[in-house]
Every structure is written in C-alpha cells, then in structure tokens.
Amino acid sequence: MNLSSSSRRILQGLTVKEAMRRLVIRLPVTACLAEAIRATLKYKVNAVLIEDAALPLGVVSKTDLMTAYYIRLPLGTTVGEIMVGPPQFCSPQDSLDAALDRMREYRIHRLYVREAEKQPIIGVLAYPDIVGLLYRCCRRCERSLPQRHPDGPEGEIFFRVKEVMSPNLLCYCDTDSLWEIMNGLAAYNFGAVPILDAAKIPVGVVSKTDLVLAYLHGQDPS
C-alpha cells in the first residue's frame, strides 16, 4: 500500500479506532477448512481469527485457503494446520500511520485491536478499512474536486486511479487452468486477475473468492 506524503499526514492525525471494524470473525482451532471458507463468504471478509478457548492463536486468510486448494488438502483439514500466527495487535488509540508501519514490518494485511496485552479483542483493522477512511476524509476535504468545482462531474475526487494503480498487468486466458491462475496470484500478491478470450478481449475476472468457492464445491483445479 503506497501512500503519498499528504496521505501520510492524514494518517498521522487519525486513530485505529476511527477505521477499525468491530465485527471480528472467529473460528476454533478445530474448525475445518470448509467452515473457514463459508465464514469468509458469509461475512465478506478476507480472513478469520483462529482461537483456542478464546486465546488467539493465528489467522487463516483467503490466500491460505487458496494455497490449501493448490496443494489439494482435504476440506476436512483443520484450520490449525494452515493458520499463520501469532496474530499481530494494535491499540485503538494508535495512529493509522503507526498501524500501517506495523503491517509493513510483519508483511501482513490486518491487525487485531485490543486495549492492552491479554485484553479481549475488540476489533480488526485491515488495508480496506484504512482506504475507506481516507476516502471519507478526502470527500470532506475542501481541497477535493467536488468542493472546488461544484459544477463538475458527480463523485469526482482529488485522487486519480493512475496515482494508486499497479503498473504490473497480469492476465489469463479462459482456457488456462486454475492452477496457473493461483500461481500468478501468489507470485504477484494480487487478489484477482482479468480473463481474456481467444481474441484477447476481457470476458471476466477470477478472484481469490472465486477460487475458494471452487475449492468448496470440489472443482478440479486442473
């Protein structure tokens, strides 16, 4: 997540409490991979917290589930066998800038929020939460284009797609296997890729969500 210096200044003035989500999706360490997939789909989240008697042990993300699909682990495998841990934490009073630095330090996409060590978890903070809060702040900012140009296009804002887009373009053909797509997503750390037909025309998208759903339905990745 690359941010401009102006975005950094905004983050320093905001706290984790302002961006975090209160709903934390949890599963016991004995839950199976099928349960983890259903939880990510039902609650539209990218990861679930794994606990043992309310003690946080690790995290299972859609990336972990995609990897399990890639190596053909049975859906009855327990989440404890693929979880990544321990989870990393932050305080609701921490600045978003500090939280983002912690994510980068550990190369993770989310932190769990608690008041102090060994205190109950009260929320979760992920990259999309930070982006959402930045968007809301920019919409209210007097420097945003809608404020400066009230007669301009509806919804136009200060930041442009070209300022944040990835310069790497990864595409697959509709005849490629799911194995090939999973290899690409893992190599580039992307969440989805466009799919082209024989004429190189975009005909759809395959995301990690689509892949874990295929896993749940027992589709052969080849």
Short mmCIF file of C-alpha atoms in Angstrom, two decimals:
data_model
loop_
_atom_site.label_atom_id
_atom_site.label_comp_id
_atom_site.label_asym_id
_atom_site.label_seq_id
_atom_site.Cartn_x
_atom_site.Cartn_y
_atom_site.Cartn_z
CA MET A 1 0.00 0.00 0.00
CA ASN A 2 1.86 3.06 -1.25
CA LEU A 3 0.82 6.42 0.15
CA SER A 4 1.82 9.95 -0.76
CA SER A 5 3.28 12.31 1.85
CA SER A 6 -0.07 14.11 2.07
CA SER A 7 -1.82 10.80 2.77
CA ARG A 8 0.77 10.05 5.44
CA ARG A 9 -0.02 13.35 7.17
CA ILE A 10 -3.71 12.44 7.14
CA LEU A 11 -2.97 9.03 8.67
CA GLN A 12 -0.89 10.55 11.47
CA GLY A 13 -3.91 12.56 12.57
CA LEU A 14 -6.29 9.58 12.61
CA THR A 15 -6.51 6.70 15.05
CA VAL A 16 -7.18 3.00 14.65
CA LYS A 17 -10.49 3.43 16.48
CA GLU A 18 -11.78 5.62 13.64
CA ALA A 19 -11.17 3.00 10.95
CA MET A 20 -11.42 -0.42 12.63
CA ARG A 21 -14.33 -2.81 12.25
CA ARG A 22 -15.99 -4.08 15.41
CA LEU A 23 -17.07 -7.39 13.91
CA VAL A 24 -14.31 -9.99 14.30
CA ILE A 25 -14.96 -13.33 12.61
CA ARG A 26 -13.57 -16.15 14.75
CA LEU A 27 -13.29 -19.91 14.47
CA PRO A 28 -11.98 -22.54 16.91
CA VAL A 29 -8.68 -24.17 16.05
CA THR A 30 -10.56 -27.44 15.47
CA ALA A 31 -12.78 -25.99 12.71
CA CYS A 32 -12.28 -27.40 9.22
CA LEU A 33 -11.28 -25.57 6.05
CA ALA A 34 -14.81 -25.81 4.67
CA GLU A 35 -16.06 -23.86 7.71
CA ALA A 36 -13.39 -21.21 7.17
CA ILE A 37 -14.38 -20.81 3.53
CA ARG A 38 -18.06 -20.46 4.43
CA ALA A 39 -17.20 -17.86 7.08
CA THR A 40 -15.20 -15.70 4.63
CA LEU A 41 -18.02 -15.89 2.08
CA LYS A 42 -20.87 -15.30 4.54
CA TYR A 43 -19.29 -12.27 6.21
CA LYS A 44 -17.43 -10.99 3.12
CA VAL A 45 -14.05 -10.92 4.89
CA ASN A 46 -10.59 -11.89 3.70
CA ALA A 47 -9.51 -13.67 6.88
CA VAL A 48 -10.75 -15.27 10.09
CA LEU A 49 -9.18 -15.25 13.54
CA ILE A 50 -8.35 -18.71 14.93
CA GLU A 51 -8.75 -19.23 18.67
CA ASP A 52 -8.45 -21.93 21.29
CA ALA A 53 -10.66 -21.30 24.32
CA ALA A 54 -10.76 -17.56 23.45
CA LEU A 55 -6.95 -17.45 23.18
CA PRO A 56 -5.94 -16.00 19.76
CA LEU A 57 -3.57 -18.39 18.01
CA GLY A 58 -3.41 -17.36 14.38
CA VAL A 59 -5.14 -16.21 11.22
CA VAL A 60 -6.45 -18.04 8.15
CA SER A 61 -6.80 -15.83 5.08
CA LYS A 62 -8.21 -16.45 1.61
CA THR A 63 -4.60 -16.67 0.46
CA ASP A 64 -4.01 -19.53 2.91
CA LEU A 65 -7.21 -21.23 1.72
CA MET A 66 -6.14 -20.79 -1.91
CA THR A 67 -2.81 -22.42 -1.05
CA ALA A 68 -4.63 -25.33 0.58
CA TYR A 69 -6.67 -25.70 -2.62
CA TYR A 70 -3.48 -25.59 -4.70
CA ILE A 71 -1.90 -28.47 -2.78
CA ARG A 72 -5.24 -30.33 -2.65
CA LEU A 73 -5.67 -30.51 1.10
CA PRO A 74 -8.97 -32.18 2.06
CA LEU A 75 -11.71 -29.74 3.08
CA GLY A 76 -11.92 -31.59 6.38
CA THR A 77 -8.39 -30.47 7.32
CA THR A 78 -8.44 -28.34 10.47
CA VAL A 79 -7.66 -24.63 10.27
CA GLY A 80 -4.93 -25.13 12.86
CA GLU A 81 -2.86 -26.94 10.23
CA ILE A 82 -2.69 -23.96 7.85
CA MET A 83 -3.10 -20.91 10.08
CA VAL A 84 -0.41 -18.25 10.23
CA GLY A 85 0.43 -16.96 13.66
CA PRO A 86 0.57 -15.47 16.05
CA PRO A 87 -1.80 -12.64 15.11
CA GLN A 88 -0.45 -9.11 15.43
CA PHE A 89 -2.18 -6.44 17.51
CA CYS A 90 -2.59 -2.71 17.88
CA SER A 91 -4.39 -0.37 20.25
CA PRO A 92 -7.48 1.66 19.30
CA GLN A 93 -5.51 4.76 20.30
CA ASP A 94 -2.61 4.05 17.89
CA SER A 95 -2.29 6.29 14.85
CA LEU A 96 -3.15 4.75 11.50
CA ASP A 97 0.35 5.65 10.37
CA ALA A 98 1.85 3.51 13.16
CA ALA A 99 -0.57 0.67 12.41
CA LEU A 100 0.37 0.73 8.73
CA ASP A 101 4.07 0.63 9.62
CA ARG A 102 3.41 -2.44 11.78
CA MET A 103 1.61 -4.17 8.90
CA ARG A 104 4.56 -3.47 6.65
CA GLU A 105 7.05 -4.68 9.25
CA TYR A 106 5.32 -8.05 9.53
CA ARG A 107 4.20 -8.15 5.87
CA ILE A 108 0.59 -8.67 6.83
CA HIS A 109 -2.70 -7.08 5.78
CA ARG A 110 -4.54 -6.83 9.10
CA LEU A 111 -4.09 -6.15 12.81
CA TYR A 112 -6.41 -7.14 15.63
CA VAL A 113 -7.35 -4.41 18.07
CA ARG A 114 -7.27 -4.62 21.87
CA GLU A 115 -6.76 -2.12 24.66
CA ALA A 116 -3.78 -3.91 26.20
CA GLU A 117 -1.93 -7.22 26.17
CA LYS A 118 -4.15 -10.18 27.16
CA GLN A 119 -7.24 -7.97 26.95
CA PRO A 120 -10.20 -9.10 24.79
CA ILE A 121 -10.03 -8.35 21.08
CA ILE A 122 -12.48 -5.55 20.24
CA GLY A 123 -11.96 -5.10 16.51
CA VAL A 124 -9.88 -5.64 13.40
CA LEU A 125 -8.07 -3.20 11.12
CA ALA A 126 -7.24 -4.12 7.51
CA TYR A 127 -6.00 -2.22 4.45
CA PRO A 128 -9.54 -1.75 3.04
CA ASP A 129 -10.60 -0.09 6.32
CA ILE A 130 -7.76 2.44 6.02
CA VAL A 131 -8.57 3.12 2.36
CA GLY A 132 -12.26 3.60 3.23
CA LEU A 133 -11.48 6.11 5.95
CA LEU A 134 -9.08 8.00 3.66
CA TYR A 135 -11.80 8.21 1.03
CA ARG A 136 -14.31 9.62 3.52
CA CYS A 137 -11.77 12.18 4.74
CA CYS A 138 -10.93 13.24 1.18
CA ARG A 139 -14.60 13.64 0.33
CA ARG A 140 -14.98 16.07 3.22
CA CYS A 141 -11.76 17.93 2.45
CA GLU A 142 -12.10 21.42 0.96
CA ARG A 143 -9.30 20.54 -1.48
CA SER A 144 -11.36 17.80 -3.14
CA LEU A 145 -12.50 18.49 -6.69
CA PRO A 146 -16.24 18.36 -5.92
CA GLN A 147 -15.71 21.14 -3.35
CA ARG A 148 -13.52 23.22 -5.66
CA HIS A 149 -15.68 22.59 -8.74
CA PRO A 150 -19.30 22.25 -7.57
CA ASP A 151 -20.49 22.03 -11.19
CA GLY A 152 -18.03 19.25 -12.03
CA PRO A 153 -18.86 15.56 -12.58
CA GLU A 154 -20.71 13.92 -9.70
CA GLY A 155 -18.41 11.88 -7.46
CA GLU A 156 -15.11 13.19 -8.84
CA ILE A 157 -12.45 13.29 -6.11
CA PHE A 158 -8.91 14.56 -5.60
CA PHE A 159 -7.08 11.25 -6.17
CA ARG A 160 -6.94 9.56 -9.59
CA VAL A 161 -6.75 5.87 -10.41
CA LYS A 162 -3.37 6.32 -12.10
CA GLU A 163 -1.89 7.58 -8.80
CA VAL A 164 -2.51 4.31 -6.98
CA MET A 165 -2.82 1.60 -9.66
CA SER A 166 -0.25 -1.16 -10.03
CA PRO A 167 1.86 -0.86 -13.20
CA ASN A 168 2.02 -4.67 -13.43
CA LEU A 169 -0.65 -6.23 -15.63
CA LEU A 170 -1.39 -9.93 -15.21
CA CYS A 171 -3.98 -11.61 -17.44
CA TYR A 172 -5.02 -15.19 -18.15
CA CYS A 173 -6.90 -16.92 -20.93
CA ASP A 174 -10.25 -18.58 -20.34
CA THR A 175 -8.59 -21.89 -21.28
CA ASP A 176 -5.91 -21.68 -18.56
CA SER A 177 -6.17 -23.92 -15.52
CA LEU A 178 -7.00 -22.70 -12.03
CA TRP A 179 -3.56 -23.93 -11.00
CA GLU A 180 -1.95 -21.42 -13.37
CA ILE A 181 -4.12 -18.58 -12.04
CA MET A 182 -3.28 -19.47 -8.44
CA ASN A 183 0.43 -19.43 -9.29
CA GLY A 184 0.10 -15.91 -10.70
CA LEU A 185 -1.94 -14.54 -7.83
CA ALA A 186 0.58 -15.91 -5.33
CA ALA A 187 3.61 -14.64 -7.27
CA TYR A 188 2.30 -11.08 -7.66
CA ASN A 189 0.24 -10.91 -4.44
CA PHE A 190 -2.86 -9.91 -6.41
CA GLY A 191 -6.42 -10.52 -5.30
CA ALA A 192 -7.86 -11.04 -8.78
CA VAL A 193 -6.93 -11.22 -12.47
CA PRO A 194 -8.82 -10.40 -15.70
CA ILE A 195 -9.65 -13.28 -18.02
CA LEU A 196 -9.31 -12.96 -21.82
CA ASP A 197 -10.86 -14.98 -24.61
CA ALA A 198 -9.05 -16.23 -27.74
CA ALA A 199 -9.34 -12.76 -29.29
CA LYS A 200 -7.66 -11.20 -26.20
CA ILE A 201 -10.92 -9.50 -25.22
CA PRO A 202 -11.68 -9.31 -21.46
CA VAL A 203 -14.57 -11.63 -20.66
CA GLY A 204 -14.44 -11.82 -16.86
CA VAL A 205 -12.43 -11.86 -13.64
CA VAL A 206 -11.23 -14.63 -11.35
CA SER A 207 -10.57 -13.64 -7.73
CA LYS A 208 -9.37 -15.47 -4.64
CA THR A 209 -13.01 -15.53 -3.55
CA ASP A 210 -13.92 -17.39 -6.76
CA LEU A 211 -11.09 -19.84 -6.17
CA VAL A 212 -12.00 -20.71 -2.58
CA LEU A 213 -15.61 -21.13 -3.72
CA ALA A 214 -14.41 -23.56 -6.40
CA TYR A 215 -12.45 -25.33 -3.64
CA LEU A 216 -15.58 -25.62 -1.53
CA HIS A 217 -17.52 -27.04 -4.48
CA GLY A 218 -14.86 -29.65 -5.17
CA GLN A 219 -13.85 -28.37 -8.61
CA ASP A 220 -10.65 -29.86 -10.02
CA PRO A 221 -8.04 -27.04 -10.22
CA SER A 222 -6.60 -28.57 -13.39
#
